[in-house]
Amino acid sequence: MKTYPLKPLSLVLLIFGFSTTVSALEGDAERGKAAAAVCTACHQADGSGLSVPGAESWPRLAGLNAAYIYKQLQDFNSGQRTNAAMAPFAAMLSDQQMQDVAVYFSQLVPRLAQGGEAVDEALLKQGEMLVTRGDWSRYIPSCQSCHGPNSQGAGASFPGIAGQHAGYLEAQLYNWQQGKRRNDPQQLMLAIAERMNADDIKAVAAWLSMQPAK
Ligand code: HEC
Ligand code: HEC
């Protein structure tokens, strides 16, 4: 079988050639820690988030790229991303506080994610296949071609998705399918999410949640 591991990435580097040099955040981790006190109820004191079975999972923020975190907070405020639990907390931060909490959380070291344990071996294999090789018969590129080696993230534009809670990953893929998340540049994620079925989504979310975040 032929694989094209670098194609989507090079395409994306073209698209992002100029925008990846996002100006450095002027954030302060100490101030961020203070402003993040209200966030820990959901995202936890160490920023690892929590997966509550049968309920909404709270994503890990620890170790995510600071500029990515900052962009997400702006996107909740502009309505490009909608979530009833999260939106009020994004709204209460000033622009400076968004930069501060972004830098703070980016420096924390996450614990292992949850949610993949109950999934059977066949589905995990399918998840591994989609993440590492994609499925070109259905025009699904491998996730790591954009999300970086071992899906640990690449720069400010491509977040680390390894070691993220399964329930949260699933929710995001459905959010794109249902138009609740429209903040992806060039609709890169919408184009992928809409080609995935429920098994694909469960499979990638479970497998990714069991890989350690760096
Ligand atoms: C009541 C629970 C709750 C609180 C408190 C909360 N959040 Fe969230 N947060 C969520 C949920 C739920 C999501 C996932 C939303 C979705 O599915 O799109 C989220 C998502 C996020 C994301 C996006 C993560 C990603 O990987 O894209 C960021 C960034 C974030 N929160 C930052 C914060 C900050 C900073 C605070 C404190 C000022 C905070 N949150 C407080 C529940 C909460
Ligand atoms: C063509 C490039 C590309 C490919 C391939 C790709 N993604 Fe993404 N993905 C993105 C971008 C860009 C974002 C960030 C969108 C934003 O700015 O919020 C993203 C964000 C995500 C997020 C949200 C993470 C978070 O913290 O909220 C998830 C989940 C995700 N992708 C899953 C996947 C999965 C699963 C695959 C493989 C089936 C995949 N992606 C393949 C470009 C890509």
mmCIF file of C-alpha atoms and ligand atoms in Angstrom:
data_model
loop_
_atom_site.group_PDB
_atom_site.id
_atom_site.type_symbol
_atom_site.label_atom_id
_atom_site.label_comp_id
_atom_site.label_asym_id
_atom_site.label_seq_id
_atom_site.Cartn_x
_atom_site.Cartn_y
_atom_site.Cartn_z
ATOM 1 C CA MET A 1 0.000 0.000 0.000
ATOM 2 C CA LYS A 2 1.212 3.473 -0.788
ATOM 3 C CA THR A 3 1.187 5.993 2.023
ATOM 4 C CA TYR A 4 1.438 9.753 1.775
ATOM 5 C CA PRO A 5 2.376 10.749 5.287
ATOM 6 C CA LEU A 6 3.607 14.226 4.467
ATOM 7 C CA LYS A 7 1.129 15.416 1.892
ATOM 8 C CA PRO A 8 -1.463 17.103 4.080
ATOM 9 C CA LEU A 9 1.233 18.630 6.241
ATOM 10 C CA SER A 10 3.039 20.207 3.331
ATOM 11 C CA LEU A 11 -0.260 21.507 2.023
ATOM 12 C CA VAL A 12 -0.978 22.997 5.385
ATOM 13 C CA LEU A 13 2.470 24.504 5.703
ATOM 14 C CA LEU A 14 1.709 26.309 2.480
ATOM 15 C CA ILE A 15 -1.558 27.587 3.848
ATOM 16 C CA PHE A 16 -0.039 28.571 7.178
ATOM 17 C CA GLY A 17 3.311 29.695 5.820
ATOM 18 C CA PHE A 18 2.808 33.183 7.121
ATOM 19 C CA SER A 19 0.364 32.741 9.957
ATOM 20 C CA THR A 20 2.413 30.265 12.004
ATOM 21 C CA THR A 21 4.710 33.053 13.056
ATOM 22 C CA VAL A 22 1.998 34.196 15.465
ATOM 23 C CA SER A 23 3.463 36.999 17.512
ATOM 24 C CA ALA A 24 4.786 35.677 20.819
ATOM 25 C CA LEU A 25 2.297 35.875 23.653
ATOM 26 C CA GLU A 26 2.946 38.497 26.286
ATOM 27 C CA GLY A 27 1.728 36.208 29.022
ATOM 28 C CA ASP A 28 2.940 35.847 32.588
ATOM 29 C CA ALA A 29 2.645 32.409 34.212
ATOM 30 C CA GLU A 30 2.438 33.760 37.777
ATOM 31 C CA ARG A 31 -0.455 36.092 36.957
ATOM 32 C CA GLY A 32 -1.947 33.260 34.917
ATOM 33 C CA LYS A 33 -1.925 30.953 37.900
ATOM 34 C CA ALA A 34 -3.971 33.468 39.896
ATOM 35 C CA ALA A 35 -6.462 34.020 37.076
ATOM 36 C CA ALA A 36 -6.749 30.238 36.580
ATOM 37 C CA ALA A 37 -8.095 29.613 40.083
ATOM 38 C CA VAL A 38 -11.656 29.611 38.724
ATOM 39 C CA CYS A 39 -10.730 27.169 35.956
ATOM 40 C CA THR A 40 -9.584 24.359 38.223
ATOM 41 C CA ALA A 41 -13.114 23.292 39.204
ATOM 42 C CA CYS A 42 -13.293 21.692 35.779
ATOM 43 C CA HIS A 43 -9.799 21.629 34.290
ATOM 44 C CA GLN A 44 -8.302 20.536 37.662
ATOM 45 C CA ALA A 45 -5.481 22.087 39.640
ATOM 46 C CA ASP A 46 -2.801 20.472 37.472
ATOM 47 C CA GLY A 47 -4.611 21.301 34.205
ATOM 48 C CA SER A 48 -5.141 17.624 33.351
ATOM 49 C CA GLY A 49 -8.899 17.948 33.009
ATOM 50 C CA LEU A 50 -11.253 15.127 33.907
ATOM 51 C CA SER A 51 -13.378 12.587 32.146
ATOM 52 C CA VAL A 52 -16.686 12.063 33.912
ATOM 53 C CA PRO A 53 -18.325 8.874 32.635
ATOM 54 C CA GLY A 54 -21.676 9.604 31.035
ATOM 55 C CA ALA A 55 -21.117 13.366 31.253
ATOM 56 C CA GLU A 56 -19.176 16.070 29.438
ATOM 57 C CA SER A 57 -15.405 15.710 29.724
ATOM 58 C CA TRP A 58 -13.232 18.638 30.644
ATOM 59 C CA PRO A 59 -10.182 18.770 28.391
ATOM 60 C CA ARG A 60 -6.623 18.759 29.587
ATOM 61 C CA LEU A 61 -4.980 22.122 29.030
ATOM 62 C CA ALA A 62 -1.638 21.179 30.592
ATOM 63 C CA GLY A 63 1.122 21.099 28.002
ATOM 64 C CA LEU A 64 -0.946 22.491 25.120
ATOM 65 C CA ASN A 65 0.673 25.206 23.036
ATOM 66 C CA ALA A 66 0.076 28.633 24.622
ATOM 67 C CA ALA A 67 -0.910 30.371 21.387
ATOM 68 C CA TYR A 68 -3.379 27.560 20.655
ATOM 69 C CA ILE A 69 -4.988 27.974 24.112
ATOM 70 C CA TYR A 70 -5.187 31.740 23.640
ATOM 71 C CA LYS A 71 -6.866 31.299 20.247
ATOM 72 C CA GLN A 72 -9.459 28.927 21.693
ATOM 73 C CA LEU A 73 -10.422 31.450 24.369
ATOM 74 C CA GLN A 74 -10.865 34.103 21.688
ATOM 75 C CA ASP A 75 -12.926 31.646 19.624
ATOM 76 C CA PHE A 76 -15.321 30.963 22.516
ATOM 77 C CA ASN A 77 -15.792 34.714 22.860
ATOM 78 C CA SER A 78 -16.406 35.280 19.159
ATOM 79 C CA GLY A 79 -18.876 32.367 18.982
ATOM 80 C CA GLN A 80 -16.749 30.354 16.566
ATOM 81 C CA ARG A 81 -16.823 27.710 19.301
ATOM 82 C CA THR A 82 -19.864 27.236 21.475
ATOM 83 C CA ASN A 83 -20.154 25.398 24.778
ATOM 84 C CA ALA A 84 -22.526 26.328 27.586
ATOM 85 C CA ALA A 85 -20.177 25.299 30.412
ATOM 86 C CA MET A 86 -17.075 26.978 29.035
ATOM 87 C CA ALA A 87 -18.316 30.178 27.378
ATOM 88 C CA PRO A 88 -18.957 32.184 30.587
ATOM 89 C CA PHE A 89 -15.409 31.523 31.782
ATOM 90 C CA ALA A 90 -13.838 32.693 28.550
ATOM 91 C CA ALA A 91 -16.031 35.798 28.739
ATOM 92 C CA MET A 92 -14.743 36.801 32.164
ATOM 93 C CA LEU A 93 -11.089 37.062 31.077
ATOM 94 C CA SER A 94 -9.466 40.205 29.726
ATOM 95 C CA ASP A 95 -7.183 39.809 26.722
ATOM 96 C CA GLN A 96 -4.155 40.030 29.023
ATOM 97 C CA GLN A 97 -5.581 37.354 31.346
ATOM 98 C CA MET A 98 -6.190 35.056 28.364
ATOM 99 C CA GLN A 99 -2.530 35.325 27.475
ATOM 100 C CA ASP A 100 -1.500 34.797 31.103
ATOM 101 C CA VAL A 101 -3.593 31.647 31.641
ATOM 102 C CA ALA A 102 -2.481 30.325 28.239
ATOM 103 C CA VAL A 103 1.182 30.577 29.213
ATOM 104 C CA TYR A 104 0.456 29.139 32.674
ATOM 105 C CA PHE A 105 -1.383 26.031 31.448
ATOM 106 C CA SER A 106 1.093 25.424 28.619
ATOM 107 C CA GLN A 107 3.846 24.951 31.224
ATOM 108 C CA LEU A 108 2.048 22.302 33.327
ATOM 109 C CA VAL A 109 2.759 18.591 32.919
ATOM 110 C CA PRO A 110 -0.359 16.486 32.336
ATOM 111 C CA ARG A 111 -1.386 13.169 33.901
ATOM 112 C CA LEU A 112 -2.569 10.254 31.757
ATOM 113 C CA ALA A 113 -5.919 10.815 30.053
ATOM 114 C CA GLN A 114 -9.011 8.669 30.554
ATOM 115 C CA GLY A 115 -11.813 7.120 28.575
ATOM 116 C CA GLY A 116 -10.165 4.584 26.262
ATOM 117 C CA GLU A 117 -10.072 1.650 28.668
ATOM 118 C CA ALA A 118 -13.435 0.073 27.892
ATOM 119 C CA VAL A 119 -12.873 -0.126 24.141
ATOM 120 C CA ASP A 120 -12.173 -3.488 22.495
ATOM 121 C CA GLU A 121 -8.963 -4.448 20.727
ATOM 122 C CA ALA A 122 -10.385 -4.340 17.177
ATOM 123 C CA LEU A 123 -11.596 -0.780 17.610
ATOM 124 C CA LEU A 124 -8.261 0.285 19.120
ATOM 125 C CA LYS A 125 -6.497 -1.143 16.047
ATOM 126 C CA GLN A 126 -8.807 0.855 13.803
ATOM 127 C CA GLY A 127 -8.018 3.958 15.844
ATOM 128 C CA GLU A 128 -4.286 3.406 15.571
ATOM 129 C CA MET A 129 -4.614 2.890 11.817
ATOM 130 C CA LEU A 130 -6.537 6.133 11.278
ATOM 131 C CA VAL A 131 -4.230 8.180 13.492
ATOM 132 C CA THR A 132 -0.952 6.874 12.084
ATOM 133 C CA ARG A 133 -1.834 6.062 8.456
ATOM 134 C CA GLY A 134 -5.294 7.414 7.679
ATOM 135 C CA ASP A 135 -7.660 5.731 5.231
ATOM 136 C CA TRP A 136 -7.041 7.001 1.737
ATOM 137 C CA SER A 137 -9.898 4.978 0.244
ATOM 138 C CA ARG A 138 -12.132 7.429 2.152
ATOM 139 C CA TYR A 139 -9.889 10.506 1.841
ATOM 140 C CA ILE A 140 -9.120 10.539 5.549
ATOM 141 C CA PRO A 141 -5.495 11.671 6.031
ATOM 142 C CA SER A 142 -3.585 10.403 9.046
ATOM 143 C CA CYS A 143 -4.151 12.583 12.078
ATOM 144 C CA GLN A 144 -0.449 12.825 12.828
ATOM 145 C CA SER A 145 0.312 14.251 9.391
ATOM 146 C CA CYS A 146 -1.015 17.512 10.801
ATOM 147 C CA HIS A 147 -0.997 16.974 14.569
ATOM 148 C CA GLY A 148 2.704 16.172 14.468
ATOM 149 C CA PRO A 149 4.822 13.116 15.299
ATOM 150 C CA ASN A 150 2.931 10.893 17.749
ATOM 151 C CA SER A 151 0.107 13.457 17.569
ATOM 152 C CA GLN A 152 1.935 15.607 20.148
ATOM 153 C CA GLY A 153 1.062 18.830 18.348
ATOM 154 C CA ALA A 154 2.863 21.044 15.830
ATOM 155 C CA GLY A 155 3.275 24.747 16.528
ATOM 156 C CA ALA A 156 0.423 27.038 17.405
ATOM 157 C CA SER A 157 -1.999 25.761 14.769
ATOM 158 C CA PHE A 158 -2.100 22.000 15.384
ATOM 159 C CA PRO A 159 -2.862 21.043 18.975
ATOM 160 C CA GLY A 160 -1.524 17.920 20.651
ATOM 161 C CA ILE A 161 -4.342 15.361 20.682
ATOM 162 C CA ALA A 162 -2.461 12.382 22.162
ATOM 163 C CA GLY A 163 -3.169 12.013 25.857
ATOM 164 C CA GLN A 164 -6.420 13.953 25.645
ATOM 165 C CA HIS A 165 -9.587 12.513 27.231
ATOM 166 C CA ALA A 166 -11.548 10.272 24.881
ATOM 167 C CA GLY A 167 -14.900 11.854 25.669
ATOM 168 C CA TYR A 168 -13.564 15.292 24.828
ATOM 169 C CA LEU A 169 -11.982 14.184 21.543
ATOM 170 C CA GLU A 170 -15.236 12.517 20.498
ATOM 171 C CA ALA A 171 -17.225 15.604 21.419
ATOM 172 C CA GLN A 172 -15.019 17.827 19.241
ATOM 173 C CA LEU A 173 -15.379 15.613 16.168
ATOM 174 C CA TYR A 174 -19.166 15.688 16.598
ATOM 175 C CA ASN A 175 -19.035 19.445 17.244
ATOM 176 C CA TRP A 176 -17.470 19.921 13.816
ATOM 177 C CA GLN A 177 -19.983 17.598 12.166
ATOM 178 C CA GLN A 178 -22.820 19.532 13.803
ATOM 179 C CA GLY A 179 -21.414 23.007 13.187
ATOM 180 C CA LYS A 180 -20.903 23.844 16.877
ATOM 181 C CA ARG A 181 -17.189 24.349 16.280
ATOM 182 C CA ARG A 182 -16.312 26.420 13.233
ATOM 183 C CA ASN A 183 -12.924 27.782 14.235
ATOM 184 C CA ASP A 184 -10.662 25.530 12.178
ATOM 185 C CA PRO A 185 -8.638 27.401 9.557
ATOM 186 C CA GLN A 186 -9.699 26.451 5.994
ATOM 187 C CA GLN A 187 -12.274 24.054 7.549
ATOM 188 C CA LEU A 188 -9.504 21.484 7.735
ATOM 189 C CA MET A 189 -11.124 19.579 10.578
ATOM 190 C CA LEU A 190 -14.679 19.813 9.282
ATOM 191 C CA ALA A 191 -13.538 18.173 6.048
ATOM 192 C CA ILE A 192 -12.092 15.258 8.025
ATOM 193 C CA ALA A 193 -14.774 14.937 10.694
ATOM 194 C CA GLU A 194 -17.541 14.732 8.117
ATOM 195 C CA ARG A 195 -15.918 11.669 6.548
ATOM 196 C CA MET A 196 -15.766 9.829 9.854
ATOM 197 C CA ASN A 197 -18.509 7.526 11.113
ATOM 198 C CA ALA A 198 -19.372 6.812 14.748
ATOM 199 C CA ASP A 199 -16.992 3.824 14.920
ATOM 200 C CA ASP A 200 -14.101 5.863 13.491
ATOM 201 C CA ILE A 201 -14.700 8.581 16.044
ATOM 202 C CA LYS A 202 -14.883 6.186 18.967
ATOM 203 C CA ALA A 203 -11.786 4.388 17.700
ATOM 204 C CA VAL A 204 -9.476 7.397 17.273
ATOM 205 C CA ALA A 205 -10.649 8.975 20.536
ATOM 206 C CA ALA A 206 -10.002 5.795 22.537
ATOM 207 C CA TRP A 207 -6.613 5.101 20.996
ATOM 208 C CA LEU A 208 -5.373 8.687 21.306
ATOM 209 C CA SER A 209 -6.499 8.905 24.933
ATOM 210 C CA MET A 210 -4.253 5.951 25.771
ATOM 211 C CA GLN A 211 -1.107 7.504 24.278
ATOM 212 C CA PRO A 212 0.919 9.625 26.671
ATOM 213 C CA ALA A 213 1.149 13.377 26.108
ATOM 214 C CA LYS A 214 4.746 14.509 26.073
HETATM 215 C C1 HEC B 1 -17.690 24.580 34.390
HETATM 216 C C2 HEC B 1 -16.547 23.875 33.848
HETATM 217 C C3 HEC B 1 -15.443 24.713 33.225
HETATM 218 C C4 HEC B 1 -14.733 25.757 33.789
HETATM 219 C C5 HEC B 1 -14.864 26.321 35.199
HETATM 220 C C6 HEC B 1 -13.767 26.157 32.787
HETATM 221 N N1 HEC B 1 -13.887 25.389 31.665
HETATM 222 FE FE1 HEC B 1 -12.689 25.467 30.026
HETATM 223 N N2 HEC B 1 -13.781 23.991 29.151
HETATM 224 C C7 HEC B 1 -14.866 23.352 29.725
HETATM 225 C C8 HEC B 1 -15.443 22.442 28.777
HETATM 226 C C9 HEC B 1 -16.637 21.547 28.993
HETATM 227 C C10 HEC B 1 -14.649 22.546 27.596
HETATM 228 C C11 HEC B 1 -14.865 21.806 26.284
HETATM 229 C C12 HEC B 1 -15.787 22.642 25.421
HETATM 230 C C13 HEC B 1 -16.112 22.006 24.110
HETATM 231 O O1 HEC B 1 -16.526 20.845 24.108
HETATM 232 O O2 HEC B 1 -15.935 22.678 23.092
HETATM 233 C C14 HEC B 1 -13.625 23.523 27.874
HETATM 234 C C15 HEC B 1 -12.639 23.893 26.958
HETATM 235 C C16 HEC B 1 -11.630 24.788 27.223
HETATM 236 C C17 HEC B 1 -10.566 25.125 26.300
HETATM 237 C C18 HEC B 1 -10.329 24.511 24.928
HETATM 238 C C19 HEC B 1 -9.318 23.386 25.049
HETATM 239 C C20 HEC B 1 -8.892 22.794 23.743
HETATM 240 O O3 HEC B 1 -8.147 21.793 23.786
HETATM 241 O O4 HEC B 1 -9.266 23.297 22.687
HETATM 242 C C21 HEC B 1 -9.786 26.053 26.912
HETATM 243 C C22 HEC B 1 -8.538 26.714 26.363
HETATM 244 C C23 HEC B 1 -10.367 26.304 28.226
HETATM 245 N N3 HEC B 1 -11.475 25.515 28.389
HETATM 246 C C24 HEC B 1 -9.846 27.206 29.154
HETATM 247 C C25 HEC B 1 -10.456 27.502 30.367
HETATM 248 C C26 HEC B 1 -9.983 28.545 31.259
HETATM 249 C C27 HEC B 1 -8.754 29.387 31.031
HETATM 250 C C28 HEC B 1 -10.858 28.564 32.320
HETATM 251 C C29 HEC B 1 -10.854 29.489 33.523
HETATM 252 C C30 HEC B 1 -10.819 30.919 33.238
HETATM 253 C C31 HEC B 1 -11.859 27.520 32.093
HETATM 254 N N4 HEC B 1 -11.583 26.927 30.901
HETATM 255 C C32 HEC B 1 -12.882 27.210 32.965
HETATM 256 C C33 HEC B 1 -15.328 23.539 31.011
HETATM 257 C C34 HEC B 1 -14.903 24.499 31.889
HETATM 258 C C1 HEC B 2 -5.100 18.790 7.422
HETATM 259 C C2 HEC B 2 -4.632 18.937 8.798
HETATM 260 C C3 HEC B 2 -5.341 18.113 9.885
HETATM 261 C C4 HEC B 2 -5.495 16.746 9.899
HETATM 262 C C5 HEC B 2 -5.055 15.728 8.874
HETATM 263 C C6 HEC B 2 -6.162 16.452 11.148
HETATM 264 N N1 HEC B 2 -6.383 17.597 11.855
HETATM 265 FE FE1 HEC B 2 -7.282 17.743 13.673
HETATM 266 N N2 HEC B 2 -6.982 19.763 13.706
HETATM 267 C C7 HEC B 2 -6.411 20.486 12.693
HETATM 268 C C8 HEC B 2 -6.359 21.881 13.088
HETATM 269 C C9 HEC B 2 -5.810 23.037 12.262
HETATM 270 C C10 HEC B 2 -6.930 21.959 14.383
HETATM 271 C C11 HEC B 2 -7.087 23.196 15.273
HETATM 272 C C12 HEC B 2 -8.380 23.915 14.971
HETATM 273 C C13 HEC B 2 -8.472 25.140 15.838
HETATM 274 O O1 HEC B 2 -7.764 26.121 15.570
HETATM 275 O O2 HEC B 2 -9.226 25.108 16.811
HETATM 276 C C14 HEC B 2 -7.308 20.600 14.732
HETATM 277 C C15 HEC B 2 -7.911 20.270 15.942
HETATM 278 C C16 HEC B 2 -8.319 18.988 16.279
HETATM 279 C C17 HEC B 2 -8.982 18.628 17.519
HETATM 280 C C18 HEC B 2 -9.333 19.559 18.649
HETATM 281 C C19 HEC B 2 -8.299 19.443 19.729
HETATM 282 C C20 HEC B 2 -8.625 20.250 20.933
HETATM 283 O O3 HEC B 2 -7.770 20.348 21.827
HETATM 284 O O4 HEC B 2 -9.717 20.808 21.014
HETATM 285 C C21 HEC B 2 -9.231 17.295 17.455
HETATM 286 C C22 HEC B 2 -9.930 16.455 18.513
HETATM 287 C C23 HEC B 2 -8.705 16.806 16.210
HETATM 288 N N3 HEC B 2 -8.163 17.857 15.508
HETATM 289 C C24 HEC B 2 -8.750 15.486 15.823
HETATM 290 C C25 HEC B 2 -8.193 14.996 14.650
HETATM 291 C C26 HEC B 2 -8.219 13.595 14.280
HETATM 292 C C27 HEC B 2 -8.819 12.490 15.121
HETATM 293 C C28 HEC B 2 -7.602 13.499 13.070
HETATM 294 C C29 HEC B 2 -7.412 12.268 12.214
HETATM 295 C C30 HEC B 2 -8.600 11.501 11.893
HETATM 296 C C31 HEC B 2 -7.196 14.852 12.685
HETATM 297 N N4 HEC B 2 -7.569 15.730 13.685
HETATM 298 C C32 HEC B 2 -6.529 15.182 11.522
HETATM 299 C C33 HEC B 2 -5.918 19.987 11.501
HETATM 300 C C34 HEC B 2 -5.898 18.647 11.129
#
